[in-house]
Coordinates of C-alpha atoms and ligand atoms in Angstrom, one line a residue:
X15 CA 3.8 -28.5 15.3
X16 CA 2.1 -25.4 13.6
X17 CA 2.7 -21.8 14.1
X18 CA -0.3 -19.3 14.2
X19 CA -0.4 -15.7 14.1
X20 CA -2.9 -14.2 16.3
X21 CA -3.6 -10.5 16.2
X22 CA -6.5 -10.6 18.7
X23 CA -6.7 -7.5 20.8
X24 CA -4.7 -5.4 18.3
X25 CA -6.1 -2.3 16.7
X26 CA -5.2 -1.6 13.2
X27 CA -5.8 1.1 10.4
X28 CA -5.6 0.5 6.7
X29 CA -5.7 3.7 4.5
X30 CA -7.2 3.3 1.0
X31 CA -8.7 0.0 2.0
X32 CA -12.1 0.3 0.1
X33 CA -10.7 -1.6 -2.9
X34 CA -7.8 -3.3 -4.4
X35 CA -4.6 -4.3 -2.3
X36 CA -5.7 -2.3 0.8
X37 CA -9.1 -4.1 1.1
X38 CA -7.3 -7.4 1.0
X39 CA -4.8 -6.3 3.7
X40 CA -7.6 -5.2 5.9
X41 CA -9.5 -8.5 5.4
X42 CA -6.3 -10.5 6.3
X43 CA -5.7 -8.4 9.4
X44 CA -9.2 -9.1 10.6
X45 CA -8.9 -12.8 9.8
X46 CA -5.9 -12.8 12.0
X47 CA -8.0 -11.3 14.8
X48 CA -7.2 -7.6 14.6
X49 CA -10.0 -4.9 14.8
X50 CA -9.7 -2.9 11.7
X51 CA -10.5 0.6 10.7
X52 CA -11.2 0.6 7.0
X53 CA -10.2 4.0 5.6
X54 CA -11.2 5.2 2.1
X55 CA -12.6 8.3 0.5
X56 CA -15.4 6.3 -1.1
X57 CA -18.1 5.5 1.6
X58 CA -19.9 2.7 -0.3
X59 CA -16.6 0.9 -1.1
X60 CA -15.3 1.1 2.6
X61 CA -18.8 0.0 3.8
X62 CA -18.6 -3.0 1.4
X63 CA -15.3 -4.1 2.7
X64 CA -16.6 -3.7 6.5
X65 CA -19.6 -5.9 5.6
X66 CA -17.4 -8.6 4.0
X67 CA -15.2 -8.5 7.2
X68 CA -18.1 -8.8 9.4
X69 CA -19.7 -11.6 7.3
X70 CA -16.5 -13.5 8.1
X71 CA -16.9 -12.8 11.8
X72 CA -14.3 -10.1 11.9
X73 CA -14.4 -6.7 13.5
X74 CA -14.2 -3.7 11.4
X75 CA -15.6 -0.2 10.7
X76 CA -15.3 2.4 8.1
X77 CA -13.3 5.6 8.3
X78 CA -14.2 8.2 5.5
X79 CA -11.7 10.9 4.6
X80 CA -10.0 12.3 1.5
X81 CA -6.2 11.8 2.0
X82 CA -5.6 14.9 -0.3
X83 CA -7.1 17.1 2.5
X84 CA -4.2 17.1 5.1
X85 CA -6.3 18.4 7.9
X86 CA -9.2 16.0 7.6
X87 CA -7.0 13.0 6.8
X88 CA -5.1 13.5 10.1
X89 CA -8.2 14.2 12.0
X90 CA -9.6 10.9 10.7
X91 CA -6.7 9.0 12.0
X92 CA -7.0 10.8 15.3
X93 CA -10.7 10.1 15.6
X94 CA -10.0 6.5 14.7
X95 CA -7.4 6.1 17.5
X96 CA -9.9 7.7 20.0
X97 CA -12.5 5.0 18.9
X98 CA -9.6 2.3 19.8
X99 CA -9.5 4.0 23.3
X100 CA -6.2 5.6 22.4
X101 CA -4.3 2.5 21.4
X102 CA -3.2 2.1 17.8
X103 CA -1.1 -1.0 17.2
X104 CA -0.9 -1.5 13.5
X105 CA -1.1 1.0 10.6
X106 CA -0.8 0.3 7.0
X107 CA -0.3 3.2 4.6
X108 CA -1.6 2.0 1.3
X109 CA -3.1 5.3 -0.4
X110 CA -1.3 5.8 -3.5
X111 CA -1.9 6.7 -7.1
X112 CA -0.3 6.4 -10.6
X113 CA -1.7 9.4 -12.0
X114 CA -3.0 9.6 -15.6
X115 CA -2.8 6.4 -17.5
X116 CA -0.2 7.9 -20.0
X117 CA 2.0 10.4 -18.3
X118 CA 4.7 10.3 -21.2
X119 CA 8.5 10.4 -21.3
X120 CA 10.4 12.0 -18.5
X121 CA 11.3 14.9 -20.7
X122 CA 7.7 16.0 -21.1
X123 CA 6.5 15.7 -17.6
X124 CA 5.4 19.0 -16.2
X125 CA 5.5 20.4 -12.6
X126 CA 1.8 19.8 -12.0
X127 CA 2.3 16.0 -12.9
X128 CA 5.4 15.9 -10.5
X129 CA 3.6 17.6 -7.6
X130 CA 0.6 15.5 -7.9
X131 CA 2.5 12.2 -7.9
X132 CA 4.8 13.3 -5.1
X133 CA 1.8 14.5 -3.0
X134 CA -0.5 11.5 -3.6
X135 CA 2.2 9.0 -2.8
X136 CA 5.0 10.4 -0.6
X137 CA 3.1 13.2 1.2
X138 CA 0.0 11.4 2.1
X139 CA 2.1 8.4 3.4
X140 CA 4.3 10.8 5.4
X141 CA 1.3 12.6 6.9
X142 CA -0.6 9.4 7.8
X143 CA 2.5 7.7 9.3
X144 CA 3.4 10.7 11.4
X145 CA -0.1 10.9 13.0
X146 CA 0.0 7.2 13.7
X147 CA 3.4 7.3 15.1
X148 CA 2.5 10.1 17.5
X149 CA -0.2 7.8 18.9
X150 CA 2.0 4.8 19.0
X151 CA 4.9 6.6 20.7
X152 CA 2.5 7.8 23.3
X153 CA 1.4 4.3 24.2
X154 CA 4.6 2.3 24.0
X155 CA 5.0 1.3 20.4
X156 CA 3.4 -0.3 17.2
X157 CA 4.1 -1.4 13.7
X158 CA 3.7 0.6 10.4
X159 CA 3.8 -0.8 7.0
X160 CA 4.1 1.6 4.0
X161 CA 3.0 0.4 0.6
X162 CA 5.7 1.1 -2.1
X163 CA 6.0 -0.6 -5.4
X164 CA 8.2 -3.1 -7.4
X165 CA 8.7 0.0 -9.7
X166 CA 11.3 1.3 -7.3
X167 CA 13.6 -1.7 -8.0
X168 CA 13.4 -1.9 -11.8
X169 CA 12.6 1.5 -13.3
X170 CA 10.4 1.4 -16.4
X171 CA 9.9 4.1 -19.2
X172 CA 7.0 6.5 -18.6
X173 CA 6.9 6.1 -14.9
X174 CA 9.4 8.6 -13.7
X175 CA 7.3 10.6 -11.1
X176 CA 5.5 7.5 -9.9
X177 CA 8.7 5.5 -9.4
X178 CA 10.6 8.4 -7.8
X179 CA 7.7 9.2 -5.4
X180 CA 7.5 5.5 -4.4
X181 CA 11.3 5.3 -3.9
X182 CA 11.1 8.2 -1.7
X183 CA 8.8 6.1 0.4
X184 CA 11.4 3.5 0.8
X185 CA 13.8 6.1 2.1
X186 CA 11.2 7.6 4.4
X187 CA 10.6 4.1 5.7
X188 CA 14.2 3.7 6.6
X189 CA 14.3 7.2 8.3
X190 CA 11.1 6.4 10.3
X191 CA 12.6 3.0 11.4
X192 CA 15.7 4.8 12.7
X193 CA 13.8 7.7 14.4
X194 CA 11.0 5.6 15.7
X195 CA 12.7 2.4 16.8
X196 CA 13.8 3.6 20.1
X197 CA 10.1 4.3 20.9
X198 CA 9.2 0.7 20.0
X199 CA 7.8 1.4 16.6
X200 CA 8.8 -0.9 13.8
X201 CA 8.5 0.4 10.3
X202 CA 8.6 -1.6 6.9
X203 CA 7.5 -1.2 3.5
X204 CA 6.1 -3.8 1.1
X205 CA 6.6 -3.6 -2.7
X206 CA 3.7 -5.3 -4.5
X207 CA 4.6 -6.6 -8.1
X208 CA 1.9 -6.2 -10.8
X209 CA -1.5 -7.1 -9.1
X210 CA -4.8 -7.3 -11.0
X211 CA -6.5 -4.4 -9.5
X212 CA -9.3 -2.4 -11.2
X213 CA -6.8 0.3 -12.1
X214 CA -4.4 -2.3 -13.6
X215 CA -7.3 -3.7 -15.7
X216 CA -7.9 -0.2 -16.9
X217 CA -4.5 0.8 -18.1
X218 CA -3.0 -2.6 -19.3
X219 CA -4.5 -4.7 -22.0
X220 CA -4.4 -8.4 -21.6
X221 CA -1.6 -8.9 -23.8
X222 CA 0.8 -6.5 -22.0
X223 CA -0.3 -8.0 -18.5
X224 CA 0.5 -11.5 -19.8
X225 CA 3.9 -10.3 -21.0
X226 CA 4.7 -8.7 -17.6
X227 CA 3.8 -11.9 -15.9
X228 CA 5.8 -14.1 -18.4
X229 CA 8.9 -11.9 -17.6
X230 CA 8.9 -12.7 -13.9
X231 CA 10.8 -15.8 -12.8
X232 CA 7.8 -17.3 -11.2
X233 CA 5.8 -16.4 -14.3
X234 CA 2.8 -15.3 -12.4
X235 CA 1.3 -12.0 -11.1
X236 CA 1.1 -11.1 -7.4
X237 CA -2.1 -12.3 -5.9
X238 CA -4.1 -10.1 -3.5
X239 CA -4.0 -12.6 -0.7
X240 CA -0.3 -12.9 -0.9
X241 CA 0.0 -9.3 0.1
X242 CA -2.5 -9.7 2.8
X243 CA -0.8 -12.7 4.2
X244 CA 2.7 -10.9 4.0
X245 CA 1.3 -7.9 5.9
X246 CA -0.1 -10.3 8.6
X247 CA 3.5 -11.6 9.1
X248 CA 5.2 -8.2 9.1
X249 CA 3.0 -6.7 11.6
X250 CA 3.0 -9.8 13.8
X251 CA 5.5 -10.6 16.6
X252 CA 7.1 -13.2 14.4
X253 CA 8.7 -10.4 12.5
X254 CA 9.6 -8.4 15.7
X255 CA 13.3 -8.0 14.6
X256 CA 12.5 -6.8 11.3
X257 CA 12.5 -3.0 10.7
X258 CA 13.5 -0.6 7.9
X259 CA 13.0 -3.0 5.2
X260 CA 11.6 -3.1 1.7
X261 CA 9.9 -6.6 1.2
X262 CA 9.1 -7.4 -2.4
X263 CA 6.1 -9.7 -3.2
X264 CA 6.7 -9.4 -7.1
X265 CA 7.1 -13.0 -8.2
X266 CA 10.8 -12.3 -8.6
X267 CA 10.0 -9.5 -11.1
X268 CA 13.0 -7.4 -9.9
X269 CA 15.2 -9.9 -11.5
X270 CA 13.7 -10.0 -14.9
X271 CA 16.0 -9.4 -17.8
X272 CA 13.3 -9.3 -20.4
X273 CA 10.7 -7.2 -18.8
X274 CA 8.5 -5.8 -21.6
X275 CA 8.5 -1.8 -22.0
X276 CA 5.4 -0.1 -20.8
X277 CA 3.2 0.7 -23.7
X278 CA 3.7 4.0 -25.5
X279 CA 2.0 6.8 -23.8
X280 CA -0.1 7.3 -27.1
X281 CA -1.6 4.0 -26.3
X282 CA -1.7 3.3 -22.6
X283 CA 0.2 3.9 -19.4
X284 CA 1.9 1.7 -16.9
X285 CA 1.5 0.3 -13.5
X286 CA 3.8 -1.6 -11.5
Ligands
NAD17 N1 -1.9 -2.8 -8.3 C1 -0.7 -2.9 -8.5 O1 -0.2 -3.5 -9.4 C2 0.4 -2.1 -7.6 C3 1.8 -2.6 -7.7 C4 2.7 -1.8 -6.8 C5 2.1 -0.9 -6.0 N2 0.9 -0.6 -5.8 C6 0.5 0.3 -4.7 O2 -0.4 -0.4 -3.9 C7 -1.4 0.6 -3.4 C8 -2.9 0.2 -3.6 O3 -3.0 0.1 -5.0 P1 -4.2 -0.5 -5.7 O4 -3.8 -0.9 -7.1 O5 -4.8 -1.5 -4.8 O6 -5.2 0.8 -5.9 P2 -6.8 0.8 -6.1 O7 -7.0 2.0 -7.0 O8 -7.2 -0.5 -6.6 O9 -7.4 1.1 -4.6 C9 -7.1 2.3 -3.9 C10 -8.1 2.6 -2.9 O10 -7.5 3.9 -2.2 C11 -8.6 4.8 -2.3 N3 -8.1 6.1 -2.5 C12 -7.5 6.7 -3.6 N4 -7.2 8.0 -3.1 C13 -7.6 8.2 -2.1 C14 -7.8 9.5 -1.4 N5 -7.1 10.6 -1.7 N6 -8.2 9.4 -0.1 C15 -8.6 8.2 0.3 N7 -8.8 7.0 -0.3 C16 -8.2 7.0 -1.6 C17 -9.5 4.5 -3.6 O11 -10.9 5.0 -3.4 C18 -9.4 2.9 -3.6 O12 -10.4 2.2 -2.9 C19 -0.9 2.0 -4.1 O13 -0.2 2.6 -3.1 C20 -0.3 1.5 -5.3 O14 0.7 2.5 -5.7 C21 -0.1 -1.2 -6.7

C-alpha cells in the first residue's frame, strides 16, 4: 500500500516565491498537482520559478507586487483569485525579512528597526492572510500556512525584533485558526530551521553555519525540499484535523543545548 497526496484541481498562492524557501514550496505544491500563483516583488525571479515549474509539467503563473505596499499587495491577491475563477484553496504566506545583517543588541535597537521588522514580518503576513481568508470564507474554506521561524522557540542574541515579530505570527496563526475554523479554513505555521538560502549565505560565514548545524540533534541544516514536502502534507487532506499548530522543521534545533551565539554585530548578523 502506498499513500499519495494529490492536490490536482486546487489553486494555490505562495508569497515571496521568487527565491529561497517560498520558491521550493511553490515547486512542491505544483509537483503535487496544484495550480500555483508565484508571487514576488522581483519579476525575473518569479518568472524563473514559473519556468522551472512549467519545465516539470506543472501549472504556474507569476504575480508581481511589493508586499510593502498594502493596497497593491492585497489587490494582487484579489486579482490572483479572480484568475482562479474565485476559488483559492491554498495560501502560503512566506514573505518575511531579517532586516539588516547586524541589528545589534536589544538595548540599541531603535524604533525604525522595530517598526520595519514588525511591518515586514507580522503586518505583511496578517494582510495577505486576511485577503486570502476573505476569499476562502466566501467559497467554503481553504488552508493557510504562515512561515514563522525556529528563532521563536530558542531566542538568540541580536535577533530581538525578528524573533518577536515571528513569534507574533505564531500567535496570529492560532487566533486565525480559532476565528476561521468554523468557516472551514485551517491555519498552521511552519518554522524552518537554518536553511541555506542566499540571505543565509550572505550573513553567516561557513564556520558559523557549520557550528549551528553541528548543534542540532540531527547535525544537519534544513533542506529546501523538506519544507516543500512538509507544506504539501500540511495543506493536504491528510492533515485535515491539524489547525493552529506551529510545526518545526529544524533538525531538532529547538532542543540544542550548545547552540553557538550569533556573531557579534560588529562582524555579522544572524538568521534563524
Ligand atoms: N532561510 C532561513 O534559514 C529561514 C529560517 C527560518 C525562517 N525563514 C523565513 O522563511 C521565509 C523565506 O525566507 P528565505 O530565506 O527563503 O528568504 P529569501 O530572501 O531567500 O527569499 C525571499 C523572497 O521573497 C521576496 N520578497 C522579499 N520582500 C518582498 C516584498 N516586500 N514583496 C514581495 N516579495 C518580497 C524576495 O524577492 C525573495 O524572492 C521568511 O519569512 C524567513 O523569515 C527563513
